[in-house]
Tab-separated table of C-alpha atoms and ligand atoms in Angstrom:
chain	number	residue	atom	x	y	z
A	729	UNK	CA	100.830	194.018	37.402
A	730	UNK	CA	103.921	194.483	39.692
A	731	UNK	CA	105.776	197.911	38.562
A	732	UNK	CA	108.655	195.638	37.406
A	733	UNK	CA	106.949	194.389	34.690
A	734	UNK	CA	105.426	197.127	33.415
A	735	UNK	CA	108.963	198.942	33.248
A	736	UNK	CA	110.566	195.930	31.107
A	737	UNK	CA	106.801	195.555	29.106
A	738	UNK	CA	107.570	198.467	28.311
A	739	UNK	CA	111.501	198.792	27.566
A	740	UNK	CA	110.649	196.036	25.099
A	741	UNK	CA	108.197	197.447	23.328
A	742	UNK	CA	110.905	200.307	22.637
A	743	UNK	CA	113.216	198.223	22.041
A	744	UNK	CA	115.811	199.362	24.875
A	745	UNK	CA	117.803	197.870	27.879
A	746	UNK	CA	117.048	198.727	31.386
A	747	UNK	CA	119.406	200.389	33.401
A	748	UNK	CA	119.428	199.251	36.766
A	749	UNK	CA	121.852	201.226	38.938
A	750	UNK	CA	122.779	200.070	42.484
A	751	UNK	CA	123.138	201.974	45.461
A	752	UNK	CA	123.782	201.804	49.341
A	753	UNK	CA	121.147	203.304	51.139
A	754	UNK	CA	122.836	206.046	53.879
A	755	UNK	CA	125.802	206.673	51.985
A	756	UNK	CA	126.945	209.201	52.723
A	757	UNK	CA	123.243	209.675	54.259
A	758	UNK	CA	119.150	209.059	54.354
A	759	UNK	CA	118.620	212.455	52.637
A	760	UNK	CA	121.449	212.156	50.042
A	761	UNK	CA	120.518	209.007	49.389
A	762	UNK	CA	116.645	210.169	48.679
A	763	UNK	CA	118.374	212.997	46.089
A	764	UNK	CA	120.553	210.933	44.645
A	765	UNK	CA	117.544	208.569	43.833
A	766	UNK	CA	116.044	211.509	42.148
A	767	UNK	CA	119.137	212.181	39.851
A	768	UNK	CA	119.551	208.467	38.936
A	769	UNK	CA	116.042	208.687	37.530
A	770	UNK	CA	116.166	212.209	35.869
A	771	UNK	CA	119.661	210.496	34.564
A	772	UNK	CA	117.867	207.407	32.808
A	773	UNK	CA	118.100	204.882	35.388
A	774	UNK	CA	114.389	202.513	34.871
A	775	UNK	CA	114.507	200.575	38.397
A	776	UNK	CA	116.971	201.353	41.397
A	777	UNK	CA	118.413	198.631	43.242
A	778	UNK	CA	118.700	199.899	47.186
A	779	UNK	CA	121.163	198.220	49.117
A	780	UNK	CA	120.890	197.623	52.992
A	781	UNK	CA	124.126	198.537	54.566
A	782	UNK	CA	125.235	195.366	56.566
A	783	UNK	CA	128.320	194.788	58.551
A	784	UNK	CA	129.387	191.912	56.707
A	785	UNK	CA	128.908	191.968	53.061
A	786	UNK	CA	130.688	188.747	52.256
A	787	UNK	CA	129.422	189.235	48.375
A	788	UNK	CA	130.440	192.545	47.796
A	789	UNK	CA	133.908	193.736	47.090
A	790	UNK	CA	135.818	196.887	48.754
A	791	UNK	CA	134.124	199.803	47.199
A	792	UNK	CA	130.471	198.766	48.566
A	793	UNK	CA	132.068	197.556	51.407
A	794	UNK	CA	133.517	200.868	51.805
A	795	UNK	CA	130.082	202.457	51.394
A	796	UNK	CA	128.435	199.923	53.991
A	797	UNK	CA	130.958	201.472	56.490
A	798	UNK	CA	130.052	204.939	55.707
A	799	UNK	CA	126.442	204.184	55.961
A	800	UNK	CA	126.786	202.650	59.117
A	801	UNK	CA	128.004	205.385	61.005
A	802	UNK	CA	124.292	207.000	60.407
A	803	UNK	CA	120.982	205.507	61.566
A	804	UNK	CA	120.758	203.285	58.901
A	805	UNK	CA	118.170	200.857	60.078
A	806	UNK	CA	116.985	198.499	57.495
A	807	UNK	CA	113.311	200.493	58.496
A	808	UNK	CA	115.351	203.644	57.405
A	809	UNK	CA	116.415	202.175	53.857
A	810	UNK	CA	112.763	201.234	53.330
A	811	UNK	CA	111.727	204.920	54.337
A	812	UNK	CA	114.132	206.121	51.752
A	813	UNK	CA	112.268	204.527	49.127
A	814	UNK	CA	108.925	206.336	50.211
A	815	UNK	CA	110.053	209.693	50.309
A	816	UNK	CA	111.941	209.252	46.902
A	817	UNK	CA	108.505	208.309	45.500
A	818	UNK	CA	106.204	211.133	47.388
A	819	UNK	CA	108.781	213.244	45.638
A	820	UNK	CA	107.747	212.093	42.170
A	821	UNK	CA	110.098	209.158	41.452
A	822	UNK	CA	108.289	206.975	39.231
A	823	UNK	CA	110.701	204.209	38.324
A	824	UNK	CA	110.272	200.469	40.813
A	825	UNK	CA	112.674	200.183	43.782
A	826	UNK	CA	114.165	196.872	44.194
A	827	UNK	CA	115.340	196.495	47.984
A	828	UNK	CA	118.788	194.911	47.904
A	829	UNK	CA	119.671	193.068	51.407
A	830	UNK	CA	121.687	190.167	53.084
A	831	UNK	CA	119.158	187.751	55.043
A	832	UNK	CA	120.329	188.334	58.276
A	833	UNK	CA	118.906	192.032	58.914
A	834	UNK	CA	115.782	190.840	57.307
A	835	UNK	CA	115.394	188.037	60.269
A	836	UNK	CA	116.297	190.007	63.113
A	837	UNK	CA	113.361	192.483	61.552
A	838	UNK	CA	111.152	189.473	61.933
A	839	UNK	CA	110.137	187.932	58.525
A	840	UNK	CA	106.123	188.993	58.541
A	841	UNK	CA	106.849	192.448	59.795
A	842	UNK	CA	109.131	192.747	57.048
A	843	UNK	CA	106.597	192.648	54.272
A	844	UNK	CA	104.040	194.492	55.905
A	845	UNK	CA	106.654	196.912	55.876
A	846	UNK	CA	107.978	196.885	52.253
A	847	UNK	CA	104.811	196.383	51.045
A	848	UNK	CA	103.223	198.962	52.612
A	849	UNK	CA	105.882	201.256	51.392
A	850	UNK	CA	105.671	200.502	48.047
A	851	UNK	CA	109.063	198.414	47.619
A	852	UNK	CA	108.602	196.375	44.178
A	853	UNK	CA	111.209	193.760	44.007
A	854	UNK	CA	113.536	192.547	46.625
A	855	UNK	CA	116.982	190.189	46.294
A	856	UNK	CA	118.449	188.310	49.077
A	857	UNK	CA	122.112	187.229	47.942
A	858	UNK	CA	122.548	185.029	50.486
A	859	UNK	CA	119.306	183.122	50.817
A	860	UNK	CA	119.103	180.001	48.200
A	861	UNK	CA	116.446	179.004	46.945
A	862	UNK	CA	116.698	175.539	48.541
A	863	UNK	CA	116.004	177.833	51.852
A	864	UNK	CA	113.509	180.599	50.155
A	865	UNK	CA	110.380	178.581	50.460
A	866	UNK	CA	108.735	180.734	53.217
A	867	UNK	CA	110.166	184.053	51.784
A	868	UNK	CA	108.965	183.206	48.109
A	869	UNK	CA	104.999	182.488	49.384
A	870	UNK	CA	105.803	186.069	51.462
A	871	UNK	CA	106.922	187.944	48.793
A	872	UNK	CA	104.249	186.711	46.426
A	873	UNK	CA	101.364	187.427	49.069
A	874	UNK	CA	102.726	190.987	49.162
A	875	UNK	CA	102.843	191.118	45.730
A	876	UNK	CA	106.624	191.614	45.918
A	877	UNK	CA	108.917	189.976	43.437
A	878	UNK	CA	111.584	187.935	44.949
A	879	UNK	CA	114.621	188.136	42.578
A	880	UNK	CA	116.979	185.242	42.512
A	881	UNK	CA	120.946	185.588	41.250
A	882	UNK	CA	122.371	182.842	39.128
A	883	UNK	CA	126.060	182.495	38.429
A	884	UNK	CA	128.240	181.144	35.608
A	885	UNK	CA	128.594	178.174	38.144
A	886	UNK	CA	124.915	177.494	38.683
A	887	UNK	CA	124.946	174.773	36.245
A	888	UNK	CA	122.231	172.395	36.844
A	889	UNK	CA	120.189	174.452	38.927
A	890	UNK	CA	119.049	177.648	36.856
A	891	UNK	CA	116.217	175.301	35.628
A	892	UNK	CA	114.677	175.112	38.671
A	893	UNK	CA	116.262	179.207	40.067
A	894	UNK	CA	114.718	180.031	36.638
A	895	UNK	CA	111.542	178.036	37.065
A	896	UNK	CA	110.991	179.873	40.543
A	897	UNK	CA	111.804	183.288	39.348
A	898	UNK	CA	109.719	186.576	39.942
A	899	UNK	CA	110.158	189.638	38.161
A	900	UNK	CA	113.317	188.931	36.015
A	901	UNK	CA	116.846	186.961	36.306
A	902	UNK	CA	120.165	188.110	38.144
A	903	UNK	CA	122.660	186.638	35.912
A	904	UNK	CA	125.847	187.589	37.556
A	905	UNK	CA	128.459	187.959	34.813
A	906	UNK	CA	131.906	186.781	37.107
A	907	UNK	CA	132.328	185.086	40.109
A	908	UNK	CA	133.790	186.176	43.080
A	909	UNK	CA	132.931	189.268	44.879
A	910	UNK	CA	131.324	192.685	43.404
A	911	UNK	CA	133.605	195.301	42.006
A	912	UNK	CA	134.442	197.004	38.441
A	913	UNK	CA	136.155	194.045	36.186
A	914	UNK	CA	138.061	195.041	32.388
A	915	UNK	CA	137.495	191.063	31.811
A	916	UNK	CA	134.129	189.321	32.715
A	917	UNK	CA	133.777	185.320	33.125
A	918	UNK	CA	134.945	183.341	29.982
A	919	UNK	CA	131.371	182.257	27.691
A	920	UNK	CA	129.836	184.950	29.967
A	921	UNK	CA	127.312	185.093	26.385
A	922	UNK	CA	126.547	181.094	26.538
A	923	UNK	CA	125.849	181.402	29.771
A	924	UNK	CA	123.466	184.639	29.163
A	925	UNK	CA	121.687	182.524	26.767
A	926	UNK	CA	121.446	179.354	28.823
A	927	UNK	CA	119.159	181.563	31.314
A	928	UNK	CA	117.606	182.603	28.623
A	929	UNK	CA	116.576	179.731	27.526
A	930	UNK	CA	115.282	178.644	30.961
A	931	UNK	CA	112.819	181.072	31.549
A	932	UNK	CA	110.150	183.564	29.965
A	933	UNK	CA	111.075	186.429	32.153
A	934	UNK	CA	113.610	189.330	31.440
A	935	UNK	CA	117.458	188.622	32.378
A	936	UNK	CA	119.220	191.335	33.827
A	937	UNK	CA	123.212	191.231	34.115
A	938	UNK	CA	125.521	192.703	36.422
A	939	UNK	CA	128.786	192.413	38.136
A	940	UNK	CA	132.019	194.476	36.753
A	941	UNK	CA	129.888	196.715	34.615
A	942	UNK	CA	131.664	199.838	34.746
A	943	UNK	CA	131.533	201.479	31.341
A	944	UNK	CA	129.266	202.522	28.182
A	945	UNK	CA	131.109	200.127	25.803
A	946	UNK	CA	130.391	196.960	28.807
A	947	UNK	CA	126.579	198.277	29.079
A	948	UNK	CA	126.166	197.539	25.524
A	949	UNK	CA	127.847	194.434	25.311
A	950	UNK	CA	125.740	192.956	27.675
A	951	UNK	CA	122.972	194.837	26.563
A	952	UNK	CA	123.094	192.165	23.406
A	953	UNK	CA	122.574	189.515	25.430
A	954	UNK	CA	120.054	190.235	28.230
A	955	UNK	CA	117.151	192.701	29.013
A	956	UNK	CA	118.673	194.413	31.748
A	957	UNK	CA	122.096	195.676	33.087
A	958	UNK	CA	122.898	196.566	36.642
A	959	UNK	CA	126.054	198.934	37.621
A	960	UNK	CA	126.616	198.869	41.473
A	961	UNK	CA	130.122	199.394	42.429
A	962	UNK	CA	130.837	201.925	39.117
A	963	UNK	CA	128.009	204.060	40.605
A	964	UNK	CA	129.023	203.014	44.206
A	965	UNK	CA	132.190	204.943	43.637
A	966	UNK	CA	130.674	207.772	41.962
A	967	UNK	CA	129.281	208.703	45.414
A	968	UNK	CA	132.116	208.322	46.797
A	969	UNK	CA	134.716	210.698	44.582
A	970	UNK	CA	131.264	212.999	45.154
A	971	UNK	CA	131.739	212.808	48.632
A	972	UNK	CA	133.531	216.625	49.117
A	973	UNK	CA	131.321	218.082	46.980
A	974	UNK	CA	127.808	216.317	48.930
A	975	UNK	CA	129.133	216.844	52.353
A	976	UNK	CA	129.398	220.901	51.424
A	977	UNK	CA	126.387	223.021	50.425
A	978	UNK	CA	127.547	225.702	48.320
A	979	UNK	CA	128.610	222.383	46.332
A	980	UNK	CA	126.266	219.921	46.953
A	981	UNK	CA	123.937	220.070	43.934
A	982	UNK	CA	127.679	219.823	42.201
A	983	UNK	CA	128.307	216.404	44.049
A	984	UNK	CA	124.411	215.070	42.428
A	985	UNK	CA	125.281	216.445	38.992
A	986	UNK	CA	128.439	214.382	39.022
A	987	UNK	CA	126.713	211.414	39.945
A	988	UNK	CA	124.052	211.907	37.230
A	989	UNK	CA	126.746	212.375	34.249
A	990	UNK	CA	128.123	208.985	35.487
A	991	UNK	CA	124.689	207.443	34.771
A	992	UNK	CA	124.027	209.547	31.863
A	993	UNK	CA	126.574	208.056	29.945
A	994	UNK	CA	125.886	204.664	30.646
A	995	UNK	CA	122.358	205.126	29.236
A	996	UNK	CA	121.962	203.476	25.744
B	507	LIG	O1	129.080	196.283	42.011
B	507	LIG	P1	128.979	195.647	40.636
B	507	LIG	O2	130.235	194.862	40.259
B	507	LIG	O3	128.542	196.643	39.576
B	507	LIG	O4	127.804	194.558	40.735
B	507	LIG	C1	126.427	194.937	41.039
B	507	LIG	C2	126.283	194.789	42.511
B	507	LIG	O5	126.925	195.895	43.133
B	507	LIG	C3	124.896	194.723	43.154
B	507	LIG	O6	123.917	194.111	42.370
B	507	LIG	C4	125.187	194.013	44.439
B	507	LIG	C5	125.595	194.664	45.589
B	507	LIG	N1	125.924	193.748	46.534
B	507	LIG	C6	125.752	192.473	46.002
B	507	LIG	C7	125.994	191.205	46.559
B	507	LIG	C8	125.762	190.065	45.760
B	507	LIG	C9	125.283	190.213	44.435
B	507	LIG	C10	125.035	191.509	43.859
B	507	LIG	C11	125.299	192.609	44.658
């Protein structure tokens, strides 16, 4: 059984949400990134999501954006997100990694290479914002040879087609709550819970929710109406107000504290 499943078997058996923070690998770098993992564990987190920093993150909104640039300007192959994950687990993080990136970088890696790679190196889930599924057909018979569950987003839009997204679904559901780009929201898409149930209703697997979540009150809102809740950008700029305290180190373990609080009090 893929380490996904296990974590929301057993969420639901307690009776709990998953958190499901998001991060961008590199930022501000490999190592802090491998720490920060740490804390968002010790902090509750039950699955990481580990962004790719790519140069044009046409689905994400300034703050990631922000935090692709800062990535950037380090060695931050798509190899060296995937390495991340490997050292964060050979130093004792338990929860799944879900490897978070745009298509592109994954093509230029060279698609079979790829899952050698992530498979090899224990990567659990993977999501691919910009890859539909009318275009995921090789990818999908990849991902489930490597035993690798390929995530798929739905939006409030998706109408007619999160039968068949929801029919082809691996591991759980991406129901993004807005449309537009990433980034904290106060307001999230009008019938945002009819729409949460319509997935439901489409598929046995969990349903996870994010876009806008920024807050303990938002977590369990959502957390009414799905099985999971990711917070990207919230967390995203967490790292970034940490930033003076992480890049010093008489103050870094200061600048990983912070973080943690953040996540701490999203944890319900
Ligand atoms: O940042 P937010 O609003 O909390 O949303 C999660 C989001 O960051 C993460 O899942 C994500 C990062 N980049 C994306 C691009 C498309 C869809 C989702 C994402």
């Amino acid at each position: 059984m893929n380490r996904i499943d296990e974590v929301f078997h057993k969420l639901k058996s307690e009776g709990r949400t998953a958190l499901i923070p998001f991060i961008t690998t590199g930022d501000p770098d490999l190592k802090t990134t491998v720490d920060i993992i740490i804390e968002l564990e010790r902090s509750g987190a039950d699955m990481v999501e580990l962004g790719v920093p790519y140069s044009d993150p046409l689905a994400d909104g300034p703050v990631i954006q922000q935090a692709s640039e800062r990535a950037l300007r380090g060695p931050v192959t798509l190899e060296a997100c995937v390495e991340v994950a490997a050292q964060a687990a050979a130093a004792g993080v338990k929860m799944p990694f879900i490897l978070f990136s745009y298509f592109n970088p994954i093509l230029q890696y060279g698609l079979e290479r790829f899952f050698t790679l992530i498979h090899e190196k224990g990567i659990s889930g993977l999501i691919i914002p910009d890859l539909p599924i009318e275009e995921d057909g090789e990818v999908r018979e990849m991902a489930a040879e490597a035993g690798i569950h390929l995530i798929p987003l739905v939006a409030p839009t998706s109408k007619a087609r999160v039968q068949r997204i929801a029919a082809l679904a691996q591991g759980f559901v991406y129901c993004v709550s807005s449309l537009g780009v990433t980034g904290m929201r106060s307001e999230f898409h009008s019938g945002i819970e009819e729409f949460l149930q319509s997935v439901r209703e489409a598929t046995p697997l969990p349903i996870a929710v994010g876009f806008g979540i920024s807050s303990r009150d938002q977590v369990e809102r959502m957390s009414k109406h799905a099985d999971g809740v990711i917070v990207g950008s919230a967390i995203v700029r967490q790292v970034e107000e940490a930033l003076p305290l992480l890049l010093k180190e008489d103050t870094y373990r200061d600048g990983i504290s912070q973080i943690g609080r953040f996540v701490a009090s999203l944890r319900i």
